[in-house]
Coordinates of N, CA, C and O in Angstrom, one line a residue:
M198 N -11.2 -16.6 -10.1 CA -10.3 -15.1 -9.8 C -10.6 -13.7 -10.2 O -11.7 -13.3 -9.3
Y199 N -11.0 -14.4 -12.1 CA -11.4 -12.5 -12.3 C -12.8 -13.1 -12.9 O -12.6 -14.6 -13.7
R200 N -13.7 -13.0 -13.2 CA -14.4 -13.0 -14.4 C -14.2 -12.3 -15.7 O -13.3 -11.8 -15.8
N201 N -15.1 -13.6 -16.3 CA -14.6 -13.2 -18.1 C -14.5 -11.9 -18.3 O -15.5 -11.3 -18.7
G202 N -13.7 -11.5 -19.1 CA -13.8 -10.2 -19.5 C -12.7 -9.2 -18.9 O -12.3 -9.6 -18.4
P203 N -13.1 -8.2 -19.5 CA -12.5 -6.7 -19.3 C -12.5 -6.4 -17.3 O -13.9 -7.1 -16.9
I204 N -11.8 -6.0 -17.0 CA -11.9 -5.8 -15.8 C -12.0 -4.1 -15.5 O -11.1 -3.4 -15.5
L205 N -12.8 -3.7 -14.6 CA -13.9 -2.2 -15.5 C -13.1 -2.0 -13.5 O -13.5 -2.4 -12.5
V206 N -11.9 -1.0 -13.1 CA -12.1 0.1 -12.0 C -11.5 1.1 -12.1 O -11.6 2.1 -13.1
K207 N -11.8 2.0 -11.1 CA -11.8 3.5 -11.3 C -10.7 3.8 -11.3 O -9.5 3.3 -10.7
A208 N -9.8 4.9 -11.4 CA -8.2 5.6 -11.5 C -8.1 5.7 -10.2 O -6.7 5.1 -10.1
S209 N -8.9 5.9 -9.1 CA -8.4 6.2 -7.7 C -8.1 4.7 -7.2 O -6.9 4.8 -6.3
E210 N -8.5 3.8 -7.5 CA -7.9 2.4 -7.3 C -6.8 1.6 -8.0 O -5.7 1.3 -6.9
I211 N -6.2 2.2 -8.7 CA -5.2 2.1 -9.5 C -4.3 3.0 -8.8 O -2.7 3.1 -8.8
Q212 N -4.5 4.1 -8.6 CA -3.6 5.4 -8.0 C -3.3 4.6 -6.7 O -2.2 4.8 -6.2
E213 N -4.2 4.4 -5.7 CA -3.9 3.7 -4.4 C -3.1 2.4 -4.1 O -2.2 2.3 -3.6
A214 N -3.1 2.0 -5.5 CA -2.3 0.4 -5.8 C -0.3 0.9 -6.1 O 0.2 0.8 -5.2
A215 N -0.8 1.7 -6.8 CA 0.5 2.6 -7.0 C 0.9 3.3 -5.4 O 2.4 3.1 -5.5
A216 N 0.8 4.1 -5.2 CA 0.9 4.4 -4.1 C 1.3 3.3 -2.4 O 2.2 3.6 -2.1
G217 N 0.5 2.4 -2.2 CA 1.0 1.6 -1.8 C 2.3 0.6 -2.2 O 3.0 0.2 -1.6
Y218 N 2.4 0.0 -3.5 CA 3.5 -0.1 -4.0 C 4.4 0.7 -3.5 O 5.4 0.4 -3.3
A219 N 5.2 1.8 -3.7 CA 5.8 2.7 -3.6 C 6.3 2.7 -2.1 O 7.2 2.7 -1.7
K220 N 4.9 2.7 -1.2 CA 5.4 2.3 0.8 C 6.0 1.1 0.6 O 6.5 1.4 1.6
K221 N 5.7 0.4 0.2 CA 5.4 -0.6 0.5 C 7.3 -1.2 0.0 O 8.4 -1.5 1.0
R222 N 8.3 -0.2 -0.7 CA 9.0 -0.1 -1.4 C 10.5 0.6 -0.3 O 11.1 0.2 0.1
R223 N 10.0 1.7 0.1 CA 9.7 2.3 1.0 C 10.6 2.0 2.6 O 11.0 1.6 3.0
Q224 N 9.3 1.2 2.8 CA 9.5 0.0 4.0 C 10.7 -0.9 3.6 O 11.2 -1.3 4.8
N225 N 10.5 -1.4 2.6 CA 11.4 -2.4 2.5 C 13.0 -2.0 2.2 O 13.7 -2.7 2.2
T226 N 13.2 -0.9 2.5 CA 14.7 -0.1 2.4 C 14.9 -0.2 3.0 O 14.8 0.2 4.4
P227 N 16.7 -0.6 3.5 CA 17.4 -1.4 5.1 C 18.0 0.1 5.5 O 17.8 1.0 4.2
E228 N 17.6 0.5 6.3 CA 18.1 1.9 7.2 C 19.7 1.6 7.2 O 20.3 0.8 7.4
Q229 N 19.9 2.7 6.9 CA 21.7 2.6 7.4 C 22.0 3.9 8.6 O 21.5 4.5 8.4
S230 N 23.4 2.9 9.2 CA 23.4 3.7 10.2 C 24.4 5.1 10.1 O 24.7 5.6 10.2
A231 N 25.5 4.9 9.0 CA 26.1 5.8 8.7 C 25.8 6.8 7.4 O 24.2 6.7 7.0
P232 N 26.2 7.5 7.9 CA 25.4 9.0 6.6 C 25.6 8.4 5.4 O 26.3 7.8 4.5
S233 N 24.2 8.1 4.6 CA 24.1 8.2 2.9 C 24.8 9.5 2.5 O 25.1 10.6 2.3
A234 N 24.6 8.8 1.2 CA 25.4 10.3 -0.2 C 24.5 11.0 -0.5 O 24.6 11.8 -0.9
N235 N 22.9 10.5 0.1 CA 22.1 11.4 0.0 C 21.6 12.4 1.3 O 20.8 13.2 0.7
Q236 N 22.5 12.2 2.2 CA 22.4 12.9 3.0 C 22.4 15.1 2.8 O 23.7 14.9 2.1
G237 N 21.5 15.3 3.1 CA 21.1 16.6 2.8 C 20.1 16.8 1.6 O 20.7 18.8 1.4
A238 N 20.5 15.7 0.8 CA 19.4 16.2 -0.2 C 18.5 16.7 0.0 O 17.8 17.6 -1.1
E239 N 17.5 17.3 0.9 CA 16.1 18.0 1.2 C 16.5 19.3 0.8 O 15.6 19.7 0.7
D240 N 18.1 19.5 0.8 CA 18.1 21.0 0.7 C 18.3 21.8 -0.2 O 18.9 22.5 -0.6
L241 N 18.5 20.7 -1.6 CA 18.7 21.0 -3.0 C 17.5 21.3 -3.7 O 16.5 21.1 -3.1
P242 N 18.1 22.2 -4.7 CA 16.8 23.4 -4.7 C 15.9 21.7 -5.7 O 15.9 21.3 -6.5
K243 N 14.6 22.6 -5.8 CA 13.0 21.5 -6.7 C 13.7 21.3 -7.9 O 14.0 21.8 -8.5
G244 N 13.5 19.7 -8.4 CA 13.5 19.5 -9.6 C 15.2 18.8 -9.6 O 15.6 18.5 -10.5
H245 N 16.0 19.3 -8.9 CA 17.3 18.4 -8.8 C 17.6 17.5 -8.1 O 17.0 17.4 -6.3
S246 N 17.6 16.1 -8.2 CA 18.0 15.1 -7.4 C 18.8 14.7 -7.5 O 20.5 14.7 -8.4
S247 N 19.8 14.1 -6.4 CA 21.1 13.4 -6.5 C 21.4 12.0 -7.2 O 19.7 11.5 -6.8
G248 N 22.3 11.4 -7.7 CA 21.9 10.0 -7.4 C 21.8 9.6 -9.1 O 21.3 11.0 -9.8
R249 N 21.7 9.1 -9.8 CA 21.3 8.2 -11.1 C 19.9 8.6 -11.4 O 19.1 8.7 -10.5
P250 N 19.9 9.4 -12.5 CA 18.3 9.7 -12.6 C 17.5 8.1 -13.4 O 18.3 7.3 -13.8
R251 N 16.0 8.4 -13.3 CA 15.4 7.5 -13.5 C 15.4 6.8 -15.0 O 15.4 8.1 -15.7
K252 N 15.4 5.9 -15.2 CA 15.5 5.3 -16.8 C 14.2 5.6 -17.5 O 13.8 5.8 -18.5
Y253 N 13.1 4.8 -16.4 CA 11.6 5.3 -16.9 C 11.0 6.2 -15.7 O 10.9 6.1 -14.6
D254 N 9.6 6.6 -16.3 CA 9.2 7.5 -15.9 C 7.7 6.6 -15.7 O 6.5 6.5 -16.2
W255 N 7.8 6.4 -13.7 CA 6.8 5.1 -13.4 C 5.4 5.4 -13.5 O 4.7 5.4 -13.2
D256 N 5.6 7.6 -12.7 CA 4.0 7.7 -13.1 C 3.7 8.0 -14.2 O 2.1 7.8 -14.1
A257 N 4.3 8.2 -15.5 CA 3.6 7.6 -16.6 C 3.1 6.6 -16.9 O 2.2 6.3 -17.5
F258 N 4.0 5.5 -16.4 CA 3.0 4.2 -16.3 C 2.3 4.2 -15.9 O 0.8 3.6 -16.7
Y259 N 1.7 4.3 -14.9 CA 0.6 4.3 -14.0 C -0.5 5.5 -14.2 O -2.1 4.7 -14.5
R260 N -0.1 6.4 -15.5 CA -1.2 7.3 -16.2 C -1.6 6.4 -17.1 O -2.6 6.5 -17.4
E261 N -0.6 5.6 -17.5 CA -1.5 5.0 -18.5 C -2.2 4.2 -18.7 O -3.2 3.5 -19.6
V262 N -1.9 3.0 -17.6 CA -2.5 1.9 -17.3 C -3.7 2.6 -16.5 O -5.1 2.2 -16.8
I263 N -3.9 3.9 -15.8 CA -5.3 4.5 -15.6 C -6.3 5.0 -16.9 O -7.5 4.6 -16.9
R264 N -5.3 5.2 -17.6 CA -6.1 5.9 -19.6 C -6.5 4.6 -20.1 O -7.6 4.8 -20.3
I265 N -5.8 3.6 -19.6 CA -6.6 2.4 -20.3 C -7.5 1.6 -19.3 O -8.5 1.1 -20.3
A266 N -7.4 1.1 -18.1 CA -8.7 1.4 -17.3 C -10.1 2.2 -17.5 O -10.9 1.5 -17.5
N267 N -9.5 3.1 -18.3 CA -11.1 4.6 -18.2 C -11.8 3.9 -19.8 O -12.4 4.8 -19.9
L268 N -10.9 3.1 -20.0 CA -11.6 2.5 -22.1 C -12.8 1.9 -21.3 O -12.9 1.5 -20.4
P269 N -13.6 2.0 -22.8 CA -14.9 1.2 -22.5 C -14.7 -0.1 -22.0 O -15.1 -0.5 -21.2
D270 N -13.5 -1.0 -22.2 CA -13.5 -2.4 -22.2 C -12.3 -2.9 -20.9 O -12.6 -3.7 -20.3
G271 N -12.0 -1.4 -20.4 CA -11.2 -1.4 -18.8 C -9.7 -2.1 -19.1 O -9.4 -2.2 -20.6
L272 N -9.3 -2.7 -17.9 CA -8.3 -3.5 -17.9 C -8.3 -5.0 -18.9 O -9.6 -5.4 -18.3
P273 N -7.6 -5.6 -19.0 CA -7.5 -6.5 -19.2 C -7.6 -7.6 -18.5 O -7.4 -7.4 -17.3
A274 N -8.9 -8.5 -18.9 CA -8.8 -9.5 -17.9 C -7.5 -10.1 -17.4 O -7.7 -11.0 -16.1
T275 N -6.3 -10.4 -18.3 CA -5.4 -11.0 -17.3 C -4.0 -10.3 -17.0 O -4.3 -9.4 -18.0
Q276 N -3.3 -10.4 -16.3 CA -1.9 -10.0 -16.3 C -1.2 -9.7 -17.4 O -0.5 -8.6 -17.4
A277 N -0.9 -10.9 -18.0 CA -0.3 -11.0 -19.2 C -0.7 -10.1 -20.4 O 0.2 -10.1 -21.1
E278 N -2.0 -9.8 -20.6 CA -2.2 -9.0 -21.4 C -1.7 -7.5 -21.1 O -1.1 -7.2 -22.0
L279 N -2.1 -7.4 -20.1 CA -1.7 -5.8 -19.4 C 0.4 -5.6 -19.6 O 0.4 -4.9 -19.9
D280 N 0.4 -7.1 -19.4 CA 2.0 -7.3 -19.1 C 2.6 -6.7 -20.8 O 3.2 -5.7 -21.4
R281 N 1.9 -7.2 -21.8 CA 2.1 -7.0 -23.0 C 2.1 -5.9 -23.9 O 2.7 -5.1 -24.0
T282 N 0.7 -5.2 -23.5 CA 0.4 -4.2 -23.4 C 1.3 -2.8 -22.9 O 1.9 -2.0 -24.0
M283 N 2.0 -3.2 -21.9 CA 2.3 -2.4 -21.5 C 4.3 -2.0 -21.8 O 4.8 -1.0 -22.0
A284 N 4.8 -3.4 -21.9 CA 6.1 -3.8 -23.0 C 5.8 -2.5 -24.3 O 6.8 -2.2 -24.5
E285 N 4.9 -2.6 -24.7 CA 4.7 -2.3 -26.4 C 4.8 -0.8 -25.9 O 4.9 0.2 -26.3
W286 N 4.1 0.1 -24.9 CA 3.8 1.1 -24.7 C 5.7 2.0 -24.2 O 5.7 3.1 -24.7
F287 N 6.2 1.0 -23.5 CA 7.3 1.5 -23.1 C 8.4 1.8 -24.5 O 9.1 2.3 -24.8
Q288 N 8.1 0.5 -25.5 CA 9.1 0.7 -26.5 C 8.9 1.9 -27.2 O 9.7 2.4 -28.2
R289 N 7.2 1.8 -27.3 CA 6.7 3.2 -28.1 C 7.2 4.3 -27.9 O 8.0 5.3 -28.2
T290 N 7.3 4.8 -25.9 CA 7.4 5.9 -25.4 C 9.3 6.0 -25.4 O 10.0 7.1 -25.8
Y291 N 9.6 4.9 -25.1 CA 11.3 5.3 -24.6 C 12.0 4.4 -25.7 O 13.3 4.6 -25.5
G292 N 11.7 3.6 -26.7 CA 12.5 2.6 -27.0 C 13.0 1.4 -26.8 O 14.1 1.2 -27.7
Q293 N 12.4 1.5 -25.8 CA 13.4 0.0 -24.5 C 12.0 -0.2 -23.4 O 11.1 0.7 -23.5
E294 N 11.9 -1.3 -23.1 CA 11.3 -1.5 -22.3 C 12.1 -2.1 -20.8 O 13.7 -2.6 -21.1
P295 N 11.5 -2.2 -19.8 CA 11.9 -2.3 -18.6 C 12.0 -3.8 -18.6 O 11.6 -4.5 -19.4
S296 N 13.2 -4.5 -17.3 CA 13.1 -6.0 -17.7 C 11.8 -6.3 -17.1 O 11.4 -5.6 -16.5
E297 N 11.4 -7.4 -17.9 CA 10.3 -8.3 -18.1 C 10.1 -8.2 -16.4 O 8.6 -8.1 -16.1
S298 N 10.4 -8.8 -15.1 CA 10.7 -8.9 -14.3 C 9.9 -7.5 -13.3 O 8.9 -7.6 -12.5
V299 N 10.8 -6.8 -13.8 CA 10.0 -5.7 -13.0 C 8.9 -4.7 -13.5 O 8.3 -4.7 -12.9
L300 N 8.4 -4.6 -15.0 CA 7.4 -4.8 -15.6 C 6.2 -5.9 -14.7 O 5.4 -5.2 -14.3
K301 N 6.5 -7.1 -14.8 CA 5.4 -7.7 -14.1 C 5.0 -7.6 -12.5 O 3.6 -7.4 -12.5
E302 N 6.4 -7.1 -11.9 CA 6.0 -6.9 -10.6 C 5.1 -5.6 -10.8 O 4.1 -5.9 -9.6
R303 N 5.3 -4.8 -11.2 CA 4.1 -3.4 -11.2 C 3.0 -4.0 -11.4 O 2.2 -3.3 -11.0
V304 N 2.6 -4.6 -12.6 CA 1.3 -5.0 -13.3 C 0.9 -5.9 -12.4 O -0.6 -5.7 -11.5
R305 N 1.5 -6.7 -11.9 CA 1.3 -8.1 -10.5 C 1.0 -7.1 -9.0 O -0.6 -7.7 -8.8
N306 N 1.4 -6.1 -8.9 CA 0.7 -5.4 -7.4 C -0.7 -4.3 -8.2 O -1.3 -4.8 -7.2
I307 N -0.5 -4.3 -9.3 CA -2.1 -3.6 -9.6 C -3.1 -4.3 -9.6 O -4.4 -4.5 -9.1
Y308 N -3.4 -5.6 -10.0 CA -4.2 -6.5 -10.1 C -4.2 -7.2 -8.6 O -5.5 -7.5 -8.5
R309 N -3.1 -7.6 -7.9 CA -3.4 -8.1 -6.6 C -4.5 -6.7 -5.6 O -5.1 -7.3 -4.8
H310 N -3.8 -5.9 -5.7 CA -4.6 -4.7 -5.3 C -6.0 -4.7 -5.3 O -6.5 -4.3 -4.5
L311 N -6.2 -5.0 -7.0 CA -7.9 -4.8 -7.3 C -8.4 -6.4 -6.7 O -9.7 -6.1 -5.9
K312 N -7.7 -7.2 -6.5 CA -8.2 -8.1 -6.1 C -8.2 -8.4 -4.6 O -9.9 -8.6 -4.5
E313 N -8.0 -7.8 -4.0 CA -8.2 -7.7 -2.7 C -9.4 -6.2 -2.1 O -9.9 -6.5 -0.8
G314 N -9.3 -4.9 -2.9 CA -10.6 -4.7 -2.7 C -11.9 -5.2 -3.4 O -12.2 -4.4 -3.6
G315 N -11.8 -6.7 -4.2 CA -13.3 -7.0 -4.3 C -13.5 -6.9 -5.5 O -14.4 -7.4 -6.0
N316 N -12.2 -6.4 -6.3 CA -12.9 -6.1 -7.7 C -12.6 -7.6 -9.0 O -11.5 -7.8 -9.0

């Protein structure tokens, strides 16, 4: 599957993986025929969102993964190692971490994208 040792990737590859993940999530969201609670949200001032605020900054998560990928050792060879690294990062950053399944899904999608790209 992966060669032994760290996986070296370009930051743009991780950004593509994150964008692909976001697109997939949007496509899997069922459309509502009735007006939604967010209808008219596009008219809200910038910086204001309706609904529950995000608990974690996932953009910051991807920036941290990119930072790690650009270190001399690159990304860890296994997803489990990056899962642990990012769980520790969430603990340091937020004092808590997302559920194991949510974190694993995000990391899995990064490695899946890299594998499909031939890295």
